[in-house]
PDB file of C-alpha atoms in Angstrom:
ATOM      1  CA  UNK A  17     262.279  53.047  46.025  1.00  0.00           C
ATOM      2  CA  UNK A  18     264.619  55.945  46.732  1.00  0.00           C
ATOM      3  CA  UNK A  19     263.140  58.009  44.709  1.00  0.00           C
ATOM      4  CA  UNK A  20     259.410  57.840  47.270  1.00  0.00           C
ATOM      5  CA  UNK A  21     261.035  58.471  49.696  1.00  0.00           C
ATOM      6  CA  UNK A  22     261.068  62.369  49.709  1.00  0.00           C
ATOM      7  CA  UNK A  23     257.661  62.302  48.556  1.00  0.00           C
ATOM      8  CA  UNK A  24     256.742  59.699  51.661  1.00  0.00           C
ATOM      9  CA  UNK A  25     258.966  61.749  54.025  1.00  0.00           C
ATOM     10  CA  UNK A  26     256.875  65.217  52.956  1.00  0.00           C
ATOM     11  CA  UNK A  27     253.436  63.080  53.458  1.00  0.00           C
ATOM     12  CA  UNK A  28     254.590  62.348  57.049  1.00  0.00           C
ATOM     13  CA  UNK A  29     255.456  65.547  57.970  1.00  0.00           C
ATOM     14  CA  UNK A  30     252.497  67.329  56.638  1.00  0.00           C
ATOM     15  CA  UNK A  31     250.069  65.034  58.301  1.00  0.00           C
ATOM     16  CA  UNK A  32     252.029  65.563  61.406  1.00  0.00           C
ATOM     17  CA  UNK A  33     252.007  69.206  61.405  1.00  0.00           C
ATOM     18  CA  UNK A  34     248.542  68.555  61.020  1.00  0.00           C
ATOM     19  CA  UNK A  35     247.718  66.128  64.153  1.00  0.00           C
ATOM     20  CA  UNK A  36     250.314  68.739  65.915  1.00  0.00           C
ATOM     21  CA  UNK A  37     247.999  71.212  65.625  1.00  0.00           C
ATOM     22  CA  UNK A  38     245.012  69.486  66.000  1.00  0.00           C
ATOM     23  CA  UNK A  39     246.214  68.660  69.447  1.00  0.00           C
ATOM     24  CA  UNK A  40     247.612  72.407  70.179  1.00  0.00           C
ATOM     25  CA  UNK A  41     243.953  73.359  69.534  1.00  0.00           C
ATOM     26  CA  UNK A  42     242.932  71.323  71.884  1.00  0.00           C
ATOM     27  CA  UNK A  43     245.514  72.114  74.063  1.00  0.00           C
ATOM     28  CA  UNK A  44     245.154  76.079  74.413  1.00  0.00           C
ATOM     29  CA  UNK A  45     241.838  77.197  74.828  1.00  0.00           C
ATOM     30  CA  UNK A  46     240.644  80.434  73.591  1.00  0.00           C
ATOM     31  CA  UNK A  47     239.958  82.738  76.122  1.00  0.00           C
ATOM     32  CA  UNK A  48     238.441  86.519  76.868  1.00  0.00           C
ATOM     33  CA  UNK A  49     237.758  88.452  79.568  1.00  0.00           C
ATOM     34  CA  UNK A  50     234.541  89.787  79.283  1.00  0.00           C
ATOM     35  CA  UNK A  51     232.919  92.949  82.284  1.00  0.00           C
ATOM     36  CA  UNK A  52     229.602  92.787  82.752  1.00  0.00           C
ATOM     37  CA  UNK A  53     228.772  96.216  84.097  1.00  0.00           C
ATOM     38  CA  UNK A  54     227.217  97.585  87.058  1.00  0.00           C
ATOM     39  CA  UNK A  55     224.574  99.467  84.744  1.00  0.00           C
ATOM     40  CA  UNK A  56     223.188  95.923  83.893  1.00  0.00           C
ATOM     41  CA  UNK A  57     219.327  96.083  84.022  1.00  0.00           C
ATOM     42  CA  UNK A  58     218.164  92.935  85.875  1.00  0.00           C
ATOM     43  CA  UNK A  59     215.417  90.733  83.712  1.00  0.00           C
ATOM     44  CA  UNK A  60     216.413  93.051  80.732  1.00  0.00           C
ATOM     45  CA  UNK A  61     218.944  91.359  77.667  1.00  0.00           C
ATOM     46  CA  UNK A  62     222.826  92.746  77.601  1.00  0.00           C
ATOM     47  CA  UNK A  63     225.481  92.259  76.188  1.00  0.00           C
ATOM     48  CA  UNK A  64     229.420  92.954  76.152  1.00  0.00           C
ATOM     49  CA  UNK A  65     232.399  91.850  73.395  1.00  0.00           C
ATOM     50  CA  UNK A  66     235.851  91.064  73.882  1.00  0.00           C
ATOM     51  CA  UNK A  67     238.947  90.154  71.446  1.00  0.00           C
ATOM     52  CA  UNK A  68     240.067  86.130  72.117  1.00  0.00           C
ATOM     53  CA  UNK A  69     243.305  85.323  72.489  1.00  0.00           C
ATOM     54  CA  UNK A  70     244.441  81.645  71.819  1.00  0.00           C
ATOM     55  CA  UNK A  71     248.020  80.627  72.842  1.00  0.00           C
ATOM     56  CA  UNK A  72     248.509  78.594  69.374  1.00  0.00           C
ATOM     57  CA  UNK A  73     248.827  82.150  67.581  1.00  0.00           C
ATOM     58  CA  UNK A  74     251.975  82.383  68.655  1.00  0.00           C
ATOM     59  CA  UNK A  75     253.024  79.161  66.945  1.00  0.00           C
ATOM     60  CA  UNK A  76     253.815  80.233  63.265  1.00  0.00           C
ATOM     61  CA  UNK A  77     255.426  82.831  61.418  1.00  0.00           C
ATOM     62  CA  UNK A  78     252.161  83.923  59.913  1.00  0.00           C
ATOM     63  CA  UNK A  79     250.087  84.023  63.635  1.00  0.00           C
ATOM     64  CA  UNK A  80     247.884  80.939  62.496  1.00  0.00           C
ATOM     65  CA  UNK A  81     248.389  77.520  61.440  1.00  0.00           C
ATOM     66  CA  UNK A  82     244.636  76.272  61.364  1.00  0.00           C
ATOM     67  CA  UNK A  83     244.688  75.672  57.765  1.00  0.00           C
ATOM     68  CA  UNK A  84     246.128  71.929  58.824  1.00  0.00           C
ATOM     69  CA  UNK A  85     242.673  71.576  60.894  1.00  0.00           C
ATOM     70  CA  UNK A  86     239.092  70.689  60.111  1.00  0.00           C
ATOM     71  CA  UNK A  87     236.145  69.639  61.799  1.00  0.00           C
ATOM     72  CA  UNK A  88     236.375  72.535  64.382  1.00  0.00           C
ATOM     73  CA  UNK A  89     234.434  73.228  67.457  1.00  0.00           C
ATOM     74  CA  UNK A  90     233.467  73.903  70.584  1.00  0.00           C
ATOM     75  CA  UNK A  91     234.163  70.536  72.749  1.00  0.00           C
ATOM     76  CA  UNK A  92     233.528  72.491  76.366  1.00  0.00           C
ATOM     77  CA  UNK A  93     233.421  76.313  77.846  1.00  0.00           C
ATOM     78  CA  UNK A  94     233.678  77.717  81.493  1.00  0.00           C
ATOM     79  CA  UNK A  95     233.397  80.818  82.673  1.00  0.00           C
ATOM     80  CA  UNK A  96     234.841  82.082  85.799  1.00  0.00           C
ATOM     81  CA  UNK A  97     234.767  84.831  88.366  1.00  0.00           C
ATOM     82  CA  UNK A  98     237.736  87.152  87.966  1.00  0.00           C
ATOM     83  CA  UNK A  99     237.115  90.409  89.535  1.00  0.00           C
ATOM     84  CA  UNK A 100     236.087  90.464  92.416  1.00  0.00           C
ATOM     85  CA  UNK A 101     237.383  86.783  92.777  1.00  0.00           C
ATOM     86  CA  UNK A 102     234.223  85.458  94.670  1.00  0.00           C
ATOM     87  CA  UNK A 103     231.686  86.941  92.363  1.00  0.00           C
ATOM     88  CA  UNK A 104     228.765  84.474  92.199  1.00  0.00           C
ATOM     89  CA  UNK A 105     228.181  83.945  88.428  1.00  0.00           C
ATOM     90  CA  UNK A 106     224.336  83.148  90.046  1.00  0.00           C
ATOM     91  CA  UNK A 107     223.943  86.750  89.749  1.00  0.00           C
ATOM     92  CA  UNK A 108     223.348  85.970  86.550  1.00  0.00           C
ATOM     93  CA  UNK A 109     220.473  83.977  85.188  1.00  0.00           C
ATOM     94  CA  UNK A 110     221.277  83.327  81.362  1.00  0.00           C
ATOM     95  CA  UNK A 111     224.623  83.561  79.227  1.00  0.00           C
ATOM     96  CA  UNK A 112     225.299  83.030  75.589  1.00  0.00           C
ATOM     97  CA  UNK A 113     228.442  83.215  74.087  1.00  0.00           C
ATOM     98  CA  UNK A 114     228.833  83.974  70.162  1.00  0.00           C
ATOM     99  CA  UNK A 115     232.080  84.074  68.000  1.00  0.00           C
ATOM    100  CA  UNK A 116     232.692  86.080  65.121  1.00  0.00           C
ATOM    101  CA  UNK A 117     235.107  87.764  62.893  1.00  0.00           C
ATOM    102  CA  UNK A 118     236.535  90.864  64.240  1.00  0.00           C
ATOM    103  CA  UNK A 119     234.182  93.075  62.173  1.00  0.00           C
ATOM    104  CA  UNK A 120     231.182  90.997  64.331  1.00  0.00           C
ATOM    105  CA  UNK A 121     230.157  88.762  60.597  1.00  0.00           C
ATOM    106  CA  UNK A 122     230.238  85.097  60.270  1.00  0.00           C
ATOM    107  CA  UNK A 123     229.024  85.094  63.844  1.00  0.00           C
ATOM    108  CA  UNK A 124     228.436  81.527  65.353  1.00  0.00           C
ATOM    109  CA  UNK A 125     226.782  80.181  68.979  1.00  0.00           C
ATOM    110  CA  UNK A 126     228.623  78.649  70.346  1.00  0.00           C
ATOM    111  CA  UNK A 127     228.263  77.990  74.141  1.00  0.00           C
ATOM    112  CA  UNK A 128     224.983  78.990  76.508  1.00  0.00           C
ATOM    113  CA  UNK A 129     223.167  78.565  80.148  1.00  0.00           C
ATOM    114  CA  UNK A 130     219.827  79.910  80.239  1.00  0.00           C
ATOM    115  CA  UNK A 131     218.656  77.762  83.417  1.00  0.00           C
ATOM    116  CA  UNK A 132     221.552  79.731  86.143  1.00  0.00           C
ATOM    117  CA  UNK A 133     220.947  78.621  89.366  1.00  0.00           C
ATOM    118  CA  UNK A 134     221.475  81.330  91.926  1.00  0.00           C
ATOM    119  CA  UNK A 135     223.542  79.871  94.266  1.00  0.00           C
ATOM    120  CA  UNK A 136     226.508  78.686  91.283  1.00  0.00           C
ATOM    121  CA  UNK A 137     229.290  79.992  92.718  1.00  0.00           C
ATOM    122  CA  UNK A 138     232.447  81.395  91.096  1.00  0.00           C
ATOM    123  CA  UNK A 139     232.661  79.033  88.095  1.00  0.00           C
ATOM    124  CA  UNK A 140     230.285  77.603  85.512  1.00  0.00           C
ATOM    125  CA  UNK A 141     230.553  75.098  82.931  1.00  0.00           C
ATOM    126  CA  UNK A 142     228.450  75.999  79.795  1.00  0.00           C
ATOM    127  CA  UNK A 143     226.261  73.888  77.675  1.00  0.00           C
ATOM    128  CA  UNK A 144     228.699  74.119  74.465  1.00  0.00           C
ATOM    129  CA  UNK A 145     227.306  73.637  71.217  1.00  0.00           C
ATOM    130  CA  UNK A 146     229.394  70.672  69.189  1.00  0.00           C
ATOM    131  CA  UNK A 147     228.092  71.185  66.445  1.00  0.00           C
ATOM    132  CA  UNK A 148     228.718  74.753  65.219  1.00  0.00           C
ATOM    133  CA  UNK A 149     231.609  74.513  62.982  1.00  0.00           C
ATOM    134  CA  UNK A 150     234.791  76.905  63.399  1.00  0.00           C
ATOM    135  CA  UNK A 151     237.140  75.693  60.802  1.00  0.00           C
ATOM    136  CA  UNK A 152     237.049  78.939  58.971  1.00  0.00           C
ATOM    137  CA  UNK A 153     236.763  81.193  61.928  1.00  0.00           C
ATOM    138  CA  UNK A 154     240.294  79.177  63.266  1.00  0.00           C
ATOM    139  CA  UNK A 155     241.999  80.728  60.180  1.00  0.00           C
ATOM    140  CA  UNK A 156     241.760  84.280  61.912  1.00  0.00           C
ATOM    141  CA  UNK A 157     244.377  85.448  64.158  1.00  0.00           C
ATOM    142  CA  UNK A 158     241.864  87.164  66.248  1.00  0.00           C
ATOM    143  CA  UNK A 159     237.976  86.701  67.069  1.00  0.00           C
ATOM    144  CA  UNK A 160     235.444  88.290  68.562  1.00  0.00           C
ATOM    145  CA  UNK A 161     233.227  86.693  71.254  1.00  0.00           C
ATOM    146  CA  UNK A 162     230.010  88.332  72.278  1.00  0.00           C
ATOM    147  CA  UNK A 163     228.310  87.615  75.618  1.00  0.00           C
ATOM    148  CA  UNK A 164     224.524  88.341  75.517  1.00  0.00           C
ATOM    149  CA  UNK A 165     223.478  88.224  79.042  1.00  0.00           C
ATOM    150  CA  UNK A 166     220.740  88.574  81.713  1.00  0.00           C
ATOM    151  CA  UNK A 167     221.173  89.541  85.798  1.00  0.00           C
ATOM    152  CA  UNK A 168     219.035  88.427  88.132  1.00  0.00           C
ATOM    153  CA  UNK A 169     219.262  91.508  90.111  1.00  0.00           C
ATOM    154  CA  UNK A 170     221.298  94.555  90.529  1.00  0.00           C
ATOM    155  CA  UNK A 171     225.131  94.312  90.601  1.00  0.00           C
ATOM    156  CA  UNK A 172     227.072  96.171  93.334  1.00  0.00           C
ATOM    157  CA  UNK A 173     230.232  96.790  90.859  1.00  0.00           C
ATOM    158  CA  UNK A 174     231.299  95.827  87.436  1.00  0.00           C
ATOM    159  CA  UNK A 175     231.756  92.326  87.022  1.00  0.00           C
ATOM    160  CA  UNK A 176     235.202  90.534  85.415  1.00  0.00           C
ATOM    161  CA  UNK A 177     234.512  87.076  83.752  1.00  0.00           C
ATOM    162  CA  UNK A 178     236.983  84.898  82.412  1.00  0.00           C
ATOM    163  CA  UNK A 179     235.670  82.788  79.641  1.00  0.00           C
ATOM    164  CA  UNK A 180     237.929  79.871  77.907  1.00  0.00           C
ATOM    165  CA  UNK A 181     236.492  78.080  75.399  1.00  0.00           C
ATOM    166  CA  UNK A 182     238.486  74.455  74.182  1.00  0.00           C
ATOM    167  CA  UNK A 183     238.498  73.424  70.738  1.00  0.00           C
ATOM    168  CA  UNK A 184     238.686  70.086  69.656  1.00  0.00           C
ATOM    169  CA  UNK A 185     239.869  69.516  66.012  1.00  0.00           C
ATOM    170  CA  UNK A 186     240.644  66.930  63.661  1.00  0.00           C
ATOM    171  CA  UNK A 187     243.612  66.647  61.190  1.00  0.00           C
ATOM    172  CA  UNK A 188     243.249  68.003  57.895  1.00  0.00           C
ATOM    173  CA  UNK A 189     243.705  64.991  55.176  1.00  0.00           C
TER     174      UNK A 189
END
């Protein structure tokens, strides 16, 4: 009986580190700050990138524990005005956000809005897609998220968004 219990102690911990992170995923959203520029053609596709940053990076020696995670994704996104403060994301009438690697491969949808209203206001929830897997992505200590977008009409100045995307994640067995 003494003998287990190492082995028993080591199972705990291991599925713990795992439900730790799990929850520190879904803790600490990823987020990026993303400019849509005053150059934006209204009706006309753009589109701007930005490097994530998750706050769980900074948990392990090695800048990533995600290898104790599975079942990855997207469980909700919102974007926010950042500068100017009261910019009215109506401005603009469709968003889709993409992740990737930092070379732009393995690229993923995972959160849109095509149906903007004009009148939104400084925040927006986006639809996020649940089903797009990230579990591999996760493993990276840095991604790259890509904002395709479309204004409604001309912008007065460059345009600051904040975007944070929350995981949700399930223990790796």
């Amino acid at each position: 009986m003494f003998k287990k219990l190492p082995l028993l102690f080591a199972a705990a911990l291991l599925t713990a580190c795992g439900t730790f992170q799990s929850v520190v995923k879904s803790a600490f959203p990823y987020t990026a700050n993303l400019v849509v520029p005053i150059s934006a053609e209204p009706g006309k596709p753009g589109e701007v990138t930005a490097m994530s940053q998750s706050f769980d990076q900074k948990f392990s020696k090695d800048g990533n524990n995600a290898y104790k995670i599975e079942q990855v994704h997207v469980s909700s996104a919102k974007i926010e005005a950042d500068n100017p403060s009261d910019f009215n994301i109506g401005n603009i009438a469709s968003i889709k956000i993409y992740l990737s690697k930092e070379d732009g491969s393995s690229e993923v949808l995972v959160a849109q809005r095509t149906d903007i209203g004009p009148n939104v206001g400084k925040s927006l929830v986006l639809d996020a897609d649940q089903s797009a897997r990230l579990d591999k992505l996760v493993r990276l200590p840095r991604l790259k998220v890509r904002m395709q977008y479309t204004v409604r009409h001309k912008l007065d100045m460059d345009a600051t968004l904040h975007l944070a995307l929350n995981m949700s994640a399930k223990a790796a067995e």
